[in-house]
C-alpha positions as protocol buffer text, in pm:
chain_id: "A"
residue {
  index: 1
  type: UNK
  ca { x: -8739 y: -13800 z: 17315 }
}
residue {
  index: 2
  type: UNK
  ca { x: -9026 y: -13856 z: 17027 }
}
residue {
  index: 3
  type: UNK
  ca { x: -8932 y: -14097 z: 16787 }
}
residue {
  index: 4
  type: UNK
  ca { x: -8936 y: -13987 z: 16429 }
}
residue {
  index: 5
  type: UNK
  ca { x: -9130 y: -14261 z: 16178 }
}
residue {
  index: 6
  type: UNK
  ca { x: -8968 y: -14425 z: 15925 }
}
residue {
  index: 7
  type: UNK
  ca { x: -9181 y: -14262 z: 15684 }
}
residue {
  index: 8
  type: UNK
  ca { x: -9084 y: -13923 z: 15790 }
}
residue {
  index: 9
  type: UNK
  ca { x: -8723 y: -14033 z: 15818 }
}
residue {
  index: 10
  type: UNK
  ca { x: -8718 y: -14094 z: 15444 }
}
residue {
  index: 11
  type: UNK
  ca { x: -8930 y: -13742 z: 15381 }
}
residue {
  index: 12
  type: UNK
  ca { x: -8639 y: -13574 z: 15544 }
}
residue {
  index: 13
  type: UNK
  ca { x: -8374 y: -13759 z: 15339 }
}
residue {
  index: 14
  type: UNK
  ca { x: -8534 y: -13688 z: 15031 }
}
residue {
  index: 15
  type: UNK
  ca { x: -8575 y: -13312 z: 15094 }
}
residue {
  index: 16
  type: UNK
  ca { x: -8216 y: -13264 z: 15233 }
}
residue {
  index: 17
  type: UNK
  ca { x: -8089 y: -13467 z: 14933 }
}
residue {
  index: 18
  type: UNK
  ca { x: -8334 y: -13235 z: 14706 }
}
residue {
  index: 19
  type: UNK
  ca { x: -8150 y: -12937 z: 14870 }
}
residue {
  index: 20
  type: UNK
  ca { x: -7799 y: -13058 z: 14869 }
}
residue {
  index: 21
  type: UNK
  ca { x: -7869 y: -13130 z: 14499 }
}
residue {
  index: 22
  type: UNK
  ca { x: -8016 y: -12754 z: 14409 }
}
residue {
  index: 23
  type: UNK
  ca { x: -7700 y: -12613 z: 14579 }
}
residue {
  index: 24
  type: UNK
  ca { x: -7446 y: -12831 z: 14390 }
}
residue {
  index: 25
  type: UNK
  ca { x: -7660 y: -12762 z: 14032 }
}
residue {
  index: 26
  type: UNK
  ca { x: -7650 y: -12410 z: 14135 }
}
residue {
  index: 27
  type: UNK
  ca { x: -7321 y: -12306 z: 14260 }
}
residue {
  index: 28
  type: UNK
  ca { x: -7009 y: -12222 z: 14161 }
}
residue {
  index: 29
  type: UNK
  ca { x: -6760 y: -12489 z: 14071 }
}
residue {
  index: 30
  type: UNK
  ca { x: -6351 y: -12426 z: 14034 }
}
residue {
  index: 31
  type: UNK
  ca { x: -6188 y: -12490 z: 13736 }
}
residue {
  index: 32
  type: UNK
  ca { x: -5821 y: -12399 z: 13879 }
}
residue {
  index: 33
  type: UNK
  ca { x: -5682 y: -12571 z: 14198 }
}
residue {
  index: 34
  type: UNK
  ca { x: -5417 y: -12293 z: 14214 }
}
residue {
  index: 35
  type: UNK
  ca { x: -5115 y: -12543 z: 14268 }
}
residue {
  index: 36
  type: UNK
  ca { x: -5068 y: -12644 z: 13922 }
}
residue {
  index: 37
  type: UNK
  ca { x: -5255 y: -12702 z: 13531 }
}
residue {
  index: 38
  type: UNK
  ca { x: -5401 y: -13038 z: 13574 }
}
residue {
  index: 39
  type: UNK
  ca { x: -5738 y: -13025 z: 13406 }
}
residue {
  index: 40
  type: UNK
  ca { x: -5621 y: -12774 z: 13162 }
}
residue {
  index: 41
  type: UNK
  ca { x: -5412 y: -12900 z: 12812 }
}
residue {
  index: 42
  type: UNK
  ca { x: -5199 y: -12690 z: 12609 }
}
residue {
  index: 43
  type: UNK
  ca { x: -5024 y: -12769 z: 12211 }
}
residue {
  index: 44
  type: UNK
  ca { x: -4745 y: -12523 z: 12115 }
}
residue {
  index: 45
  type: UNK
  ca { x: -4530 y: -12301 z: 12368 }
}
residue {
  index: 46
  type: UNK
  ca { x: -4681 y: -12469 z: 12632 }
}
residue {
  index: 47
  type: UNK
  ca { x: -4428 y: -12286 z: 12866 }
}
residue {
  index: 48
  type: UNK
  ca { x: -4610 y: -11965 z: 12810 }
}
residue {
  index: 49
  type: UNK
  ca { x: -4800 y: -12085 z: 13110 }
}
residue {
  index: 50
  type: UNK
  ca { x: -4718 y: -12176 z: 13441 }
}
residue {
  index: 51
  type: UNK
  ca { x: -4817 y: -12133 z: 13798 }
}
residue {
  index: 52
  type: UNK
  ca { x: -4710 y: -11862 z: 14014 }
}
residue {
  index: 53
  type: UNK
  ca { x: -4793 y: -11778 z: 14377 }
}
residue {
  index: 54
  type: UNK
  ca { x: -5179 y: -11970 z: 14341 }
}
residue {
  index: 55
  type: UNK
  ca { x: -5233 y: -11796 z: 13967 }
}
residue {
  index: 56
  type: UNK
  ca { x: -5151 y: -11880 z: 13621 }
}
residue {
  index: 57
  type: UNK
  ca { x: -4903 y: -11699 z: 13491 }
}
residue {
  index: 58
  type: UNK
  ca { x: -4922 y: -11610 z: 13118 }
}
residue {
  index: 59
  type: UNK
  ca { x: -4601 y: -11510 z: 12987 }
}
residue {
  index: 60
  type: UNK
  ca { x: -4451 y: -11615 z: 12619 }
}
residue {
  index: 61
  type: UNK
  ca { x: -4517 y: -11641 z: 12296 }
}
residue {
  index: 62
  type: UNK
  ca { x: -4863 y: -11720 z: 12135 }
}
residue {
  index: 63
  type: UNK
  ca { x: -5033 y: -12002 z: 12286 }
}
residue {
  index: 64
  type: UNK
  ca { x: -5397 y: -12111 z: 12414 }
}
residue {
  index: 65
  type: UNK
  ca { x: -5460 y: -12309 z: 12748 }
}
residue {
  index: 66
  type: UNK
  ca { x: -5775 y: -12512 z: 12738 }
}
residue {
  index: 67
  type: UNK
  ca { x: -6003 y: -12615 z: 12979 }
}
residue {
  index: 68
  type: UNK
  ca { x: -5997 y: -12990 z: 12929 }
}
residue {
  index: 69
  type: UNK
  ca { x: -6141 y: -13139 z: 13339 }
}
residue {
  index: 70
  type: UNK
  ca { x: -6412 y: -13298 z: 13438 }
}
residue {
  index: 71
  type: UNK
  ca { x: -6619 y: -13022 z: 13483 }
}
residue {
  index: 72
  type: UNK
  ca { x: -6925 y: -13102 z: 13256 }
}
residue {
  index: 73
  type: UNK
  ca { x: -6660 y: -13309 z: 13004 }
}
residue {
  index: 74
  type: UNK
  ca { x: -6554 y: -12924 z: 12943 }
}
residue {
  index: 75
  type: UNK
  ca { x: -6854 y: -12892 z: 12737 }
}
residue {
  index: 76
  type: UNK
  ca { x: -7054 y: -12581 z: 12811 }
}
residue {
  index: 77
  type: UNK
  ca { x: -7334 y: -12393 z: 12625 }
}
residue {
  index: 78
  type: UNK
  ca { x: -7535 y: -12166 z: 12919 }
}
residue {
  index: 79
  type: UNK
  ca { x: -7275 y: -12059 z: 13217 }
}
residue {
  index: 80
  type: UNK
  ca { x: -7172 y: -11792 z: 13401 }
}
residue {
  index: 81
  type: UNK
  ca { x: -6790 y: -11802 z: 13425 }
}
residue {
  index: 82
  type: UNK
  ca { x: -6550 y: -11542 z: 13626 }
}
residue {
  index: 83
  type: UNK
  ca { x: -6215 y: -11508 z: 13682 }
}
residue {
  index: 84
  type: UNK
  ca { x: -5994 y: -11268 z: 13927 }
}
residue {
  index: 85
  type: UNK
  ca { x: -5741 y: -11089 z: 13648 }
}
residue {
  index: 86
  type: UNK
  ca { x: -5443 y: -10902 z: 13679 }
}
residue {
  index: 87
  type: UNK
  ca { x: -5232 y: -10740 z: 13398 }
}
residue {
  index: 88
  type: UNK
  ca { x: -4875 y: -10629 z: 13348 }
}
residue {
  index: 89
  type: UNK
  ca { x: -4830 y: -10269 z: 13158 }
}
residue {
  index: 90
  type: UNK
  ca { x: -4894 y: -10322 z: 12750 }
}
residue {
  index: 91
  type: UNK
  ca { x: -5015 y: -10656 z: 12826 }
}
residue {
  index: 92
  type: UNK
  ca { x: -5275 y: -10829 z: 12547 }
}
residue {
  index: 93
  type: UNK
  ca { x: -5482 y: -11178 z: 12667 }
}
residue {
  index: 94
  type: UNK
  ca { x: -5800 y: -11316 z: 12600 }
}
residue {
  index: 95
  type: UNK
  ca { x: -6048 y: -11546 z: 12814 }
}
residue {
  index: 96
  type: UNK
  ca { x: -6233 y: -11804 z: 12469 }
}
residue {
  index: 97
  type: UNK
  ca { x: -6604 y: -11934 z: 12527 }
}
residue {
  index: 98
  type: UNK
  ca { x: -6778 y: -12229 z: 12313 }
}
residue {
  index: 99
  type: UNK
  ca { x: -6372 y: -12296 z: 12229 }
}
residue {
  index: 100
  type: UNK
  ca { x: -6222 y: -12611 z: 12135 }
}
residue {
  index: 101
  type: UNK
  ca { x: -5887 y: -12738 z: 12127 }
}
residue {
  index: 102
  type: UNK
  ca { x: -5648 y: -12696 z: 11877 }
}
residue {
  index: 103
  type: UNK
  ca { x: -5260 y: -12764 z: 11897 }
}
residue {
  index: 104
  type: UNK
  ca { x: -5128 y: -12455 z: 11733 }
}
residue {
  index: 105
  type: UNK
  ca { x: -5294 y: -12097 z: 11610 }
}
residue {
  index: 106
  type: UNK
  ca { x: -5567 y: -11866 z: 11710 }
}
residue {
  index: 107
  type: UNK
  ca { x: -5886 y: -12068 z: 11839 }
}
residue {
  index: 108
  type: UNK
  ca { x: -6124 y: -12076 z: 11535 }
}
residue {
  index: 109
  type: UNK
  ca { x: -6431 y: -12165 z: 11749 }
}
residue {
  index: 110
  type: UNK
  ca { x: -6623 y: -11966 z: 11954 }
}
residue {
  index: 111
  type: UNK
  ca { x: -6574 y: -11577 z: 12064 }
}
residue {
  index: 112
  type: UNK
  ca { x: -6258 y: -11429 z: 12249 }
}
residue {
  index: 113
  type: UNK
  ca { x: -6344 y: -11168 z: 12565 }
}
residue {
  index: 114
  type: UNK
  ca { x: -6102 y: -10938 z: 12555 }
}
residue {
  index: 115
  type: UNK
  ca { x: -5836 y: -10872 z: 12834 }
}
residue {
  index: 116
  type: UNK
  ca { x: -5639 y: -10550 z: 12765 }
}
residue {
  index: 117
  type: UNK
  ca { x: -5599 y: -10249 z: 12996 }
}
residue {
  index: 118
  type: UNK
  ca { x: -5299 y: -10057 z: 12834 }
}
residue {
  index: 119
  type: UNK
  ca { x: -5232 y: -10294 z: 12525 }
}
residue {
  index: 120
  type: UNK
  ca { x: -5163 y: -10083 z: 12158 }
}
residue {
  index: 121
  type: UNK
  ca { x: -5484 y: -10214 z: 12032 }
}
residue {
  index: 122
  type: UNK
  ca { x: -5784 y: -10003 z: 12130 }
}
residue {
  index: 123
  type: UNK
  ca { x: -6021 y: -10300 z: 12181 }
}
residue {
  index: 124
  type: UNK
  ca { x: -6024 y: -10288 z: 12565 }
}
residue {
  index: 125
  type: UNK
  ca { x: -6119 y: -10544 z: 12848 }
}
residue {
  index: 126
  type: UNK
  ca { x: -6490 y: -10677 z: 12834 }
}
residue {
  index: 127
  type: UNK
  ca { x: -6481 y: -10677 z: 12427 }
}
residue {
  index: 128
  type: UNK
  ca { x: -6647 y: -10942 z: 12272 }
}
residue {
  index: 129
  type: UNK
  ca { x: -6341 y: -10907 z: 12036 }
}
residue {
  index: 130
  type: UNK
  ca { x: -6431 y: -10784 z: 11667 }
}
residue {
  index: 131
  type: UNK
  ca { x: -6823 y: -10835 z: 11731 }
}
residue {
  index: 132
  type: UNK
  ca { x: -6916 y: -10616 z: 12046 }
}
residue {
  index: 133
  type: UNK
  ca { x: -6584 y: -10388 z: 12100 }
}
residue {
  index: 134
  type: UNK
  ca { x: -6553 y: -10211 z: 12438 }
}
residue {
  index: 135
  type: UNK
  ca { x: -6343 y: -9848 z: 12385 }
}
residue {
  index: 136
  type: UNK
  ca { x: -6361 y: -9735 z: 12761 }
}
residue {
  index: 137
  type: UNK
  ca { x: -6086 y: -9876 z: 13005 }
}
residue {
  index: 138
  type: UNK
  ca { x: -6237 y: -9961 z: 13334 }
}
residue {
  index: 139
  type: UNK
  ca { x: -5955 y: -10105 z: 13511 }
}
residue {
  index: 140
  type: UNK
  ca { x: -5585 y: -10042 z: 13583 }
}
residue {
  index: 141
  type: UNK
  ca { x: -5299 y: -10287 z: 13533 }
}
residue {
  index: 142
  type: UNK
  ca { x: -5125 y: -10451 z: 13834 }
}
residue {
  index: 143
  type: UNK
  ca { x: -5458 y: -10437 z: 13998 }
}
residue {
  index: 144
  type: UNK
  ca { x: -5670 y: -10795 z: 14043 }
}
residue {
  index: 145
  type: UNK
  ca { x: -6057 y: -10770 z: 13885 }
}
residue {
  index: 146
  type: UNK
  ca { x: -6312 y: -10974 z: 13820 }
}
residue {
  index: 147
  type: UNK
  ca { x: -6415 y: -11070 z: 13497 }
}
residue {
  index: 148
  type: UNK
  ca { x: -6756 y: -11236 z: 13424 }
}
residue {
  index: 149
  type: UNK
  ca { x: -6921 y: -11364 z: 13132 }
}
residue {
  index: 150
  type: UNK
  ca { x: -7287 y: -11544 z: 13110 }
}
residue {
  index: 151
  type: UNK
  ca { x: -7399 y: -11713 z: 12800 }
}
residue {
  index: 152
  type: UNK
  ca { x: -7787 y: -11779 z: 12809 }
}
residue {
  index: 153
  type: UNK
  ca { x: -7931 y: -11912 z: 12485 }
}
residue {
  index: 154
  type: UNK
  ca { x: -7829 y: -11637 z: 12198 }
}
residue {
  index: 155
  type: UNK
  ca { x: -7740 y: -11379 z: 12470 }
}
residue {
  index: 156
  type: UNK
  ca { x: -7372 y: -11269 z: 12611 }
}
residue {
  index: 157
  type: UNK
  ca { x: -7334 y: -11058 z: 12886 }
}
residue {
  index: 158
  type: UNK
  ca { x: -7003 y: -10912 z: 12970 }
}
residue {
  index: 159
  type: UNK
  ca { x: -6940 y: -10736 z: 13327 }
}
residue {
  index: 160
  type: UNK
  ca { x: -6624 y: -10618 z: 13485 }
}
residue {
  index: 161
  type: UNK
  ca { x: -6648 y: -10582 z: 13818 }
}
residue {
  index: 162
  type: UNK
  ca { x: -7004 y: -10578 z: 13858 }
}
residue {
  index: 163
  type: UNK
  ca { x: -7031 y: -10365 z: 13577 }
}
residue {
  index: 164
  type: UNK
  ca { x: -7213 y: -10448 z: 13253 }
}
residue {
  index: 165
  type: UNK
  ca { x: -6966 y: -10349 z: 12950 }
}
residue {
  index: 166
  type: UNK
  ca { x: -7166 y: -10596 z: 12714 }
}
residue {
  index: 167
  type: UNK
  ca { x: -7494 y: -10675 z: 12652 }
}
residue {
  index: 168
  type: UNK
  ca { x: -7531 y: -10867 z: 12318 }
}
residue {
  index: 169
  type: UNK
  ca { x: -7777 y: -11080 z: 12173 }
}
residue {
  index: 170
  type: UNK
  ca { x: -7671 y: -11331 z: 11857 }
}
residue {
  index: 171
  type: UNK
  ca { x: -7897 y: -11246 z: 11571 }
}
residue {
  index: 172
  type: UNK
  ca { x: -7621 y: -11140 z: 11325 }
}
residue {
  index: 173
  type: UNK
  ca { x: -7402 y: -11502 z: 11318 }
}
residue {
  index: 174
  type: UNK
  ca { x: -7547 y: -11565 z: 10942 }
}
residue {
  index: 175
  type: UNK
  ca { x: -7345 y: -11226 z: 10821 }
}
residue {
  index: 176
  type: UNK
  ca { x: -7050 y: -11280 z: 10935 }
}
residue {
  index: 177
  type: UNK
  ca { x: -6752 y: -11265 z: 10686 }
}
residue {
  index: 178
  type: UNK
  ca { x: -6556 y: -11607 z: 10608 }
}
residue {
  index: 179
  type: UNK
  ca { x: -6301 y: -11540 z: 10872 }
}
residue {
  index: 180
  type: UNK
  ca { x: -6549 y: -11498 z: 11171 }
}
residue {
  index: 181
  type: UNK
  ca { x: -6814 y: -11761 z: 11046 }
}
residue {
  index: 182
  type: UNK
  ca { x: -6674 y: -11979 z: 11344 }
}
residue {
  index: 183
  type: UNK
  ca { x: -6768 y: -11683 z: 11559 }
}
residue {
  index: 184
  type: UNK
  ca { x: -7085 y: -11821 z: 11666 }
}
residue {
  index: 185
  type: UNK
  ca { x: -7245 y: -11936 z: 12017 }
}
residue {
  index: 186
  type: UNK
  ca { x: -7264 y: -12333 z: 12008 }
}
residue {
  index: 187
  type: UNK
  ca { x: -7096 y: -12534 z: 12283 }
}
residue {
  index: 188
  type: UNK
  ca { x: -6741 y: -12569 z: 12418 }
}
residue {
  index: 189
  type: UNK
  ca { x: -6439 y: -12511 z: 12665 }
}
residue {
  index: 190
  type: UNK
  ca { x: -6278 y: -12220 z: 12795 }
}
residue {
  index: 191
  type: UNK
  ca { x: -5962 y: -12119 z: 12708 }
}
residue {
  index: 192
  type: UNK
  ca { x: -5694 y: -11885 z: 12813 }
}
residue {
  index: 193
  type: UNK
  ca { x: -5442 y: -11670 z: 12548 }
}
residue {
  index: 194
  type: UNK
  ca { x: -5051 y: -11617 z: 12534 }
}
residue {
  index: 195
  type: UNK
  ca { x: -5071 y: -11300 z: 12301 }
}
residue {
  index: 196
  type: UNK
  ca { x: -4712 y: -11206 z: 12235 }
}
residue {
  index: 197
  type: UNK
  ca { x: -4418 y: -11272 z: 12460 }
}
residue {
  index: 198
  type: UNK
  ca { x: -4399 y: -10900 z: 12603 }
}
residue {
  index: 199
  type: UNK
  ca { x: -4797 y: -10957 z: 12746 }
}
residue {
  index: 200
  type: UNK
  ca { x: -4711 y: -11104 z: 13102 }
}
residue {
  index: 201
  type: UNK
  ca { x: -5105 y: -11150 z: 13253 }
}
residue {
  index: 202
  type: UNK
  ca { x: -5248 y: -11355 z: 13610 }
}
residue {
  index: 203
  type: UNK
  ca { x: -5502 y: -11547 z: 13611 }
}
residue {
  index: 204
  type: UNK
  ca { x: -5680 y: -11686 z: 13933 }
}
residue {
  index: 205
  type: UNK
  ca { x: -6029 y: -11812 z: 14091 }
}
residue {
  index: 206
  type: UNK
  ca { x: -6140 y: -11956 z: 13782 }
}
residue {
  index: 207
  type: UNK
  ca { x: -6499 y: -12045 z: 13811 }
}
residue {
  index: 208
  type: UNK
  ca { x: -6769 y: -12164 z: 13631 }
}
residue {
  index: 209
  type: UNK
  ca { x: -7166 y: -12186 z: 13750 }
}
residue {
  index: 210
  type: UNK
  ca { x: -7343 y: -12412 z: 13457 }
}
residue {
  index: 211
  type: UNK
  ca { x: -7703 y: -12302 z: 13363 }
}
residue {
  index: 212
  type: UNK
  ca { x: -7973 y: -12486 z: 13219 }
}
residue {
  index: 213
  type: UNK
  ca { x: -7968 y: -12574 z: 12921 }
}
């Protein structure tokens, strides 16, 4: 058997710990354990969520469930993020980016991506709501998806199942009206909506894949 030097020895170490640090920056990392919401904090009608069968269950009146772990201190600016989705007939949701907490109310920060398949508003699944609207409906309820969202610098891209429903680029953020001047890319968590209590929506493989920022 040759013996391996020392000095090789450590060469080897240092390259496998270079490579089993690439592939933890650059993979995918669960934000969902699918047993229960720890990681995740919620202010009114927190029972709007709960956990059902390895997904979160969305069913109640208006509330927002934040991502609030240890992923990154829940602080993201460039990501890619998906999620498998499901929806119930008429249901309404939303999936916030560059969000923050806040106990009670719509989010204020950051830009809601759309989840509606069959909902009464028009703005479908994939809108970057009130800012990049999607008309087309590209997938039926009571069927999972996936939805996915990057966020490089000033750009948001939007796919649903592999395909691209949004391709926007932020150049417009000093325009916007008083009511949407929050509706800007900066940094923040995730969060998931409670729309109205007849919106029953699934949630599962929650995943995020931070970028360089």
């Amino acid at each position: 058997m040759k013996k391996v030097s020392g000095k090789l020895m450590m060469s080897l170490m240092i390259s496998l710990s270079a490579s089993f640090s690439v592939m933890a920056q650059d993979g995918w990392v669960s934000l969902f354990n699918g047993k229960n919401l720890d990681g995740w904090k919620v202010g009114a009608n927190a029972s709007s969520f709960s956990v059902v069968d390895g997904a979160i269950q969305v069913a109640g009146p208006r509330a927002h469930l934040f991502y609030d772990g240890p992923v990154k201190n829940h602080m993201f600016k460039n990501f890619e993020f998906k999620a498998q989705v499901k929806t119930r007939p008429g249901a309404n949701s939303g999936i916030y980016i560059h969000t923050a907490y806040e106990e009670d109310n719509w989010p204020s920060k950051g830009y809601e991506v759309q989840v509606n398949n069959s909902h009464t508003d028009w703005k479908r699944t994939g809108s970057l709501y009130n800012i990049k609207d999607v008309k087309e409906t590209y997938v039926k309820d009571d069927e999972w998806y996936t939805e996915y969202i990057k966020v490089e610098g000033k750009h948001i891209t939007i796919k649903i199942n592999d395909k691209t429903v949004v391709d926007y680029e932020e150049t417009d953020a000093d325009q916007r009206p008083g009511d949407m001047k929050n509706r800007i890319l900066s940094s923040g968590t995730f969060a998931l909506q409670a729309h109205d209590p007849k919106s029953v929506v699934f949630f599962k493989d929650i995943q995020v894949k931070p970028l360089t920022e």
